[in-house]
Short mmCIF file of C-alpha atoms in Angstrom, two decimals:
data_model
loop_
_atom_site.label_atom_id
_atom_site.label_comp_id
_atom_site.label_asym_id
_atom_site.label_seq_id
_atom_site.Cartn_x
_atom_site.Cartn_y
_atom_site.Cartn_z
CA MET A 1 0.00 0.00 0.00
CA GLN A 2 1.35 3.43 -0.98
CA THR A 3 1.70 6.22 1.54
CA SER A 4 0.53 9.74 0.71
CA ASP A 5 4.19 10.79 0.34
CA GLU A 6 4.80 8.01 -2.21
CA THR A 7 1.66 8.98 -4.10
CA GLY A 8 2.83 12.61 -4.20
CA ASP A 9 6.29 11.55 -5.35
CA ARG A 10 4.78 9.45 -8.14
CA ALA A 11 2.57 12.35 -9.27
CA GLY A 12 5.58 14.68 -9.34
CA LEU A 13 7.60 12.13 -11.26
CA GLY A 14 4.75 11.82 -13.75
CA ASP A 15 4.84 15.59 -14.33
CA ARG A 16 8.59 15.47 -14.92
CA LEU A 17 8.20 12.59 -17.37
CA ARG A 18 5.51 14.39 -19.36
CA ASP A 19 7.79 17.45 -19.49
CA GLY A 20 10.62 15.19 -20.64
CA PHE A 21 8.52 13.82 -23.51
CA PRO A 22 6.72 16.94 -24.75
CA GLY A 23 6.33 15.90 -28.38
CA SER A 24 2.54 15.71 -28.22
CA VAL A 25 2.00 18.11 -31.13
CA ALA A 26 -0.03 17.86 -34.28
CA PRO A 27 1.98 17.43 -37.49
CA ALA A 28 2.57 20.52 -39.62
CA GLY A 29 0.30 20.67 -42.66
CA ASP A 30 3.20 20.76 -45.13
CA THR A 31 4.74 17.46 -43.93
CA ARG A 32 3.97 13.98 -45.31
CA LEU A 33 2.11 13.08 -42.13
CA GLY A 34 0.27 16.42 -42.10
CA ARG A 35 -0.92 15.89 -45.67
CA MET A 36 -1.90 12.33 -44.85
CA VAL A 37 -3.95 13.47 -41.83
CA ALA A 38 -5.72 16.04 -44.03
CA ARG A 39 -6.54 13.30 -46.58
CA LEU A 40 -7.76 11.03 -43.77
CA LYS A 41 -10.10 13.76 -42.46
CA ALA A 42 -11.54 14.26 -45.97
CA ALA A 43 -11.89 10.51 -46.52
CA LEU A 44 -13.67 10.03 -43.20
CA ASP A 45 -16.03 12.89 -44.06
CA ALA A 46 -16.76 11.33 -47.46
CA ALA A 47 -17.24 7.89 -45.91
CA ALA A 48 -19.72 9.36 -43.44
CA VAL A 49 -21.85 10.59 -46.36
CA GLU A 50 -21.96 7.16 -48.03
CA ARG A 51 -22.18 5.04 -44.91
CA PRO A 52 -22.21 6.74 -41.52
CA VAL A 53 -19.03 6.32 -39.52
CA ARG A 54 -19.62 7.01 -35.84
CA ALA A 55 -19.26 10.77 -35.41
CA THR A 56 -16.87 10.46 -32.49
CA ILE A 57 -14.47 8.16 -34.38
CA ARG A 58 -13.30 10.93 -36.75
CA ALA A 59 -12.68 13.41 -33.94
CA ASP A 60 -11.09 10.87 -31.62
CA LEU A 61 -8.85 9.46 -34.34
CA ILE A 62 -7.52 12.88 -35.35
CA ASP A 63 -7.19 14.02 -31.73
CA LEU A 64 -5.00 10.99 -30.95
CA VAL A 65 -2.44 11.76 -33.68
CA PRO A 66 -0.23 13.99 -31.46
CA ARG A 67 -0.11 11.32 -28.72
CA LEU A 68 0.70 8.62 -31.27
CA ARG A 69 3.56 10.80 -32.56
CA ARG A 70 4.96 11.22 -29.06
CA TYR A 71 4.82 7.48 -28.35
CA ALA A 72 6.35 6.63 -31.74
CA ALA A 73 9.15 9.16 -31.21
CA ALA A 74 9.90 7.68 -27.78
CA LEU A 75 10.16 4.22 -29.36
CA THR A 76 12.25 5.14 -32.40
CA TYR A 77 14.32 8.22 -31.46
CA ASP A 78 13.81 9.27 -35.08
CA PRO A 79 11.13 11.83 -36.03
CA LEU A 80 10.85 10.60 -39.63
CA GLU A 81 10.52 6.96 -38.62
CA ALA A 82 8.04 7.97 -35.91
CA ASP A 83 5.84 9.76 -38.44
CA ASP A 84 6.04 6.74 -40.78
CA LEU A 85 4.82 4.54 -37.91
CA VAL A 86 1.91 6.91 -37.25
CA GLN A 87 0.99 6.92 -40.95
CA THR A 88 0.96 3.12 -41.05
CA THR A 89 -1.18 3.06 -37.90
CA LEU A 90 -3.67 5.54 -39.38
CA LEU A 91 -3.88 3.55 -42.62
CA LYS A 92 -4.73 0.43 -40.63
CA ALA A 93 -7.35 2.43 -38.73
CA TRP A 94 -8.84 3.56 -42.06
CA GLU A 95 -9.03 -0.05 -43.25
CA LYS A 96 -10.90 -1.00 -40.06
CA ARG A 97 -12.91 2.23 -39.81
CA GLU A 98 -16.32 0.53 -39.62
CA HIS A 99 -15.20 -1.72 -36.76
CA LEU A 100 -13.09 0.64 -34.66
CA PRO A 101 -13.88 0.75 -30.95
CA GLY A 102 -14.94 4.04 -29.42
CA GLY A 103 -13.69 6.02 -26.43
CA PRO A 104 -10.60 4.90 -24.49
CA ALA A 105 -10.61 1.55 -26.32
CA LEU A 106 -9.73 3.39 -29.56
CA ALA A 107 -6.54 4.80 -28.00
CA ALA A 108 -5.55 1.35 -26.72
CA TRP A 109 -6.22 -0.18 -30.16
CA LEU A 110 -4.12 2.46 -31.96
CA PHE A 111 -1.21 2.24 -29.51
CA ALA A 112 -1.26 -1.56 -29.87
CA VAL A 113 -1.18 -1.34 -33.68
CA LEU A 114 1.66 1.18 -33.57
CA ARG A 115 3.68 -0.97 -31.15
CA ARG A 116 3.18 -4.15 -33.22
CA THR A 117 4.20 -2.30 -36.38
CA TYR A 118 7.33 -0.99 -34.66
CA LEU A 119 8.29 -4.46 -33.38
CA ASN A 120 7.66 -6.07 -36.78
CA GLU A 121 9.83 -3.48 -38.52
CA ARG A 122 12.58 -4.00 -35.94
CA ARG A 123 12.47 -7.77 -36.54
CA ARG A 124 12.84 -7.16 -40.27
CA GLY A 125 15.67 -4.68 -39.62
CA ALA A 126 13.77 -1.90 -41.35
CA GLY A 127 14.20 0.72 -38.63
CA ARG A 128 16.62 3.55 -39.23
CA GLY A 129 16.47 5.15 -35.77
CA SER A 130 19.47 5.81 -33.57
CA GLU A 131 19.52 4.73 -29.94
CA ALA A 132 21.57 7.82 -29.15
CA GLY A 133 18.39 9.82 -28.66
CA ALA A 134 17.44 13.30 -29.77
CA GLU A 135 19.03 16.40 -28.31
CA GLY A 136 16.78 18.39 -26.04
CA ALA A 137 16.91 22.06 -25.24
CA ALA A 138 16.62 21.85 -21.47
CA THR A 139 18.99 20.15 -19.04
CA GLU A 140 16.09 18.74 -17.02
CA ARG A 141 14.50 17.29 -20.14
CA ASN A 142 17.78 15.65 -21.11
CA ALA A 143 18.22 14.26 -17.61
CA VAL A 144 14.72 12.77 -17.66
CA ARG A 145 15.21 11.20 -21.09
CA ASP A 146 18.63 9.82 -20.12
CA ALA A 147 17.15 8.28 -16.96
CA VAL A 148 14.29 6.73 -18.93
CA ASP A 149 16.76 5.39 -21.51
CA ARG A 150 18.61 3.51 -18.74
CA LEU A 151 15.46 1.56 -17.85
CA SER A 152 14.94 -1.87 -19.33
CA HIS A 153 12.83 -1.94 -22.49
CA ALA A 154 9.93 -3.55 -20.59
CA GLN A 155 10.01 -0.93 -17.82
CA ARG A 156 10.28 1.95 -20.31
CA GLU A 157 7.35 0.65 -22.35
CA ALA A 158 5.05 0.37 -19.32
CA LEU A 159 6.13 3.81 -18.10
CA LEU A 160 5.50 5.52 -21.44
CA LEU A 161 2.07 3.98 -21.92
CA VAL A 162 0.76 4.54 -18.38
CA THR A 163 2.60 7.55 -16.94
CA VAL A 164 3.26 9.59 -20.09
CA GLU A 165 0.30 8.64 -22.31
CA GLY A 166 -2.19 8.24 -19.46
CA LEU A 167 -3.49 4.78 -20.37
CA SER A 168 -4.72 2.51 -17.60
CA PRO A 169 -2.54 -0.42 -16.50
CA GLU A 170 -5.25 -2.69 -17.91
CA ALA A 171 -5.03 -1.01 -21.35
CA ALA A 172 -1.23 -1.13 -21.25
CA ALA A 173 -1.35 -4.84 -20.38
CA ALA A 174 -3.60 -5.49 -23.38
CA ILE A 175 -1.22 -3.56 -25.67
CA ILE A 176 1.91 -5.29 -24.35
CA ASP A 177 0.11 -8.65 -24.10
CA CYS A 178 0.97 -9.43 -20.50
CA ALA A 179 -0.75 -9.58 -17.12
CA VAL A 180 -1.87 -6.35 -15.43
CA GLU A 181 0.23 -7.22 -12.38
CA THR A 182 3.28 -7.49 -14.64
CA VAL A 183 2.64 -3.94 -15.88
CA ARG A 184 2.25 -2.71 -12.29
CA ASP A 185 5.48 -4.44 -11.25
CA ARG A 186 7.35 -2.89 -14.17
CA LEU A 187 5.93 0.53 -13.31
CA ASP A 188 7.01 0.17 -9.68
CA GLN A 189 10.52 -0.84 -10.76
CA ALA A 190 10.70 2.05 -13.23
CA HIS A 191 9.48 4.59 -10.68
CA ASP A 192 11.94 3.34 -8.07
CA ARG A 193 14.85 3.51 -10.51
CA LEU A 194 13.88 6.98 -11.73
CA ALA A 195 13.47 8.25 -8.18
CA ARG A 196 17.04 7.11 -7.47
CA ASP A 197 18.44 8.54 -10.73
CA LEU A 198 16.58 11.83 -10.80
CA GLY A 199 16.48 12.59 -7.08
CA PRO A 200 13.68 14.31 -5.17
CA VAL A 201 10.83 15.86 -7.13
#
């Protein structure tokens, strides 16, 4: 059972992590991903005329693009590869548009597709990202990213999905394909390690 001090420490750590991974921004309209998102909006609008697509799906799908970009960038360390991953994820969402889940389940579905695509590309050796990481402007941001990079892959993945992206442990477990308790254990280990590496909040 967590004490109130531990809960406060975890909340403060979560704020620092979200500051350390601030890339939750919509793509610029003149980029490949930006043009693709514009085409997706138009296609969803046209599809709604022919056969109604749930009204919330279009808004939710587009609203999730910045979060998908942040997660992809944290996985790949390469903005171009990250945007390619998001494009592939959105194309798969378009193919399944009539069967997409609504609400929080849509986010979990998209993150799972993005993660599987990333892992499949890594297995095929198609990734071009560098594990060196991107340079950040602020010292604190660099310190947070460096500390997260020192975590095991499993701990980092759980931390990014739950603490940075705000998914529930249950949703993260479904995405990673493991037990909820495993996600919680990995989160605890990640939080403990980060608390040691980053010091008091």
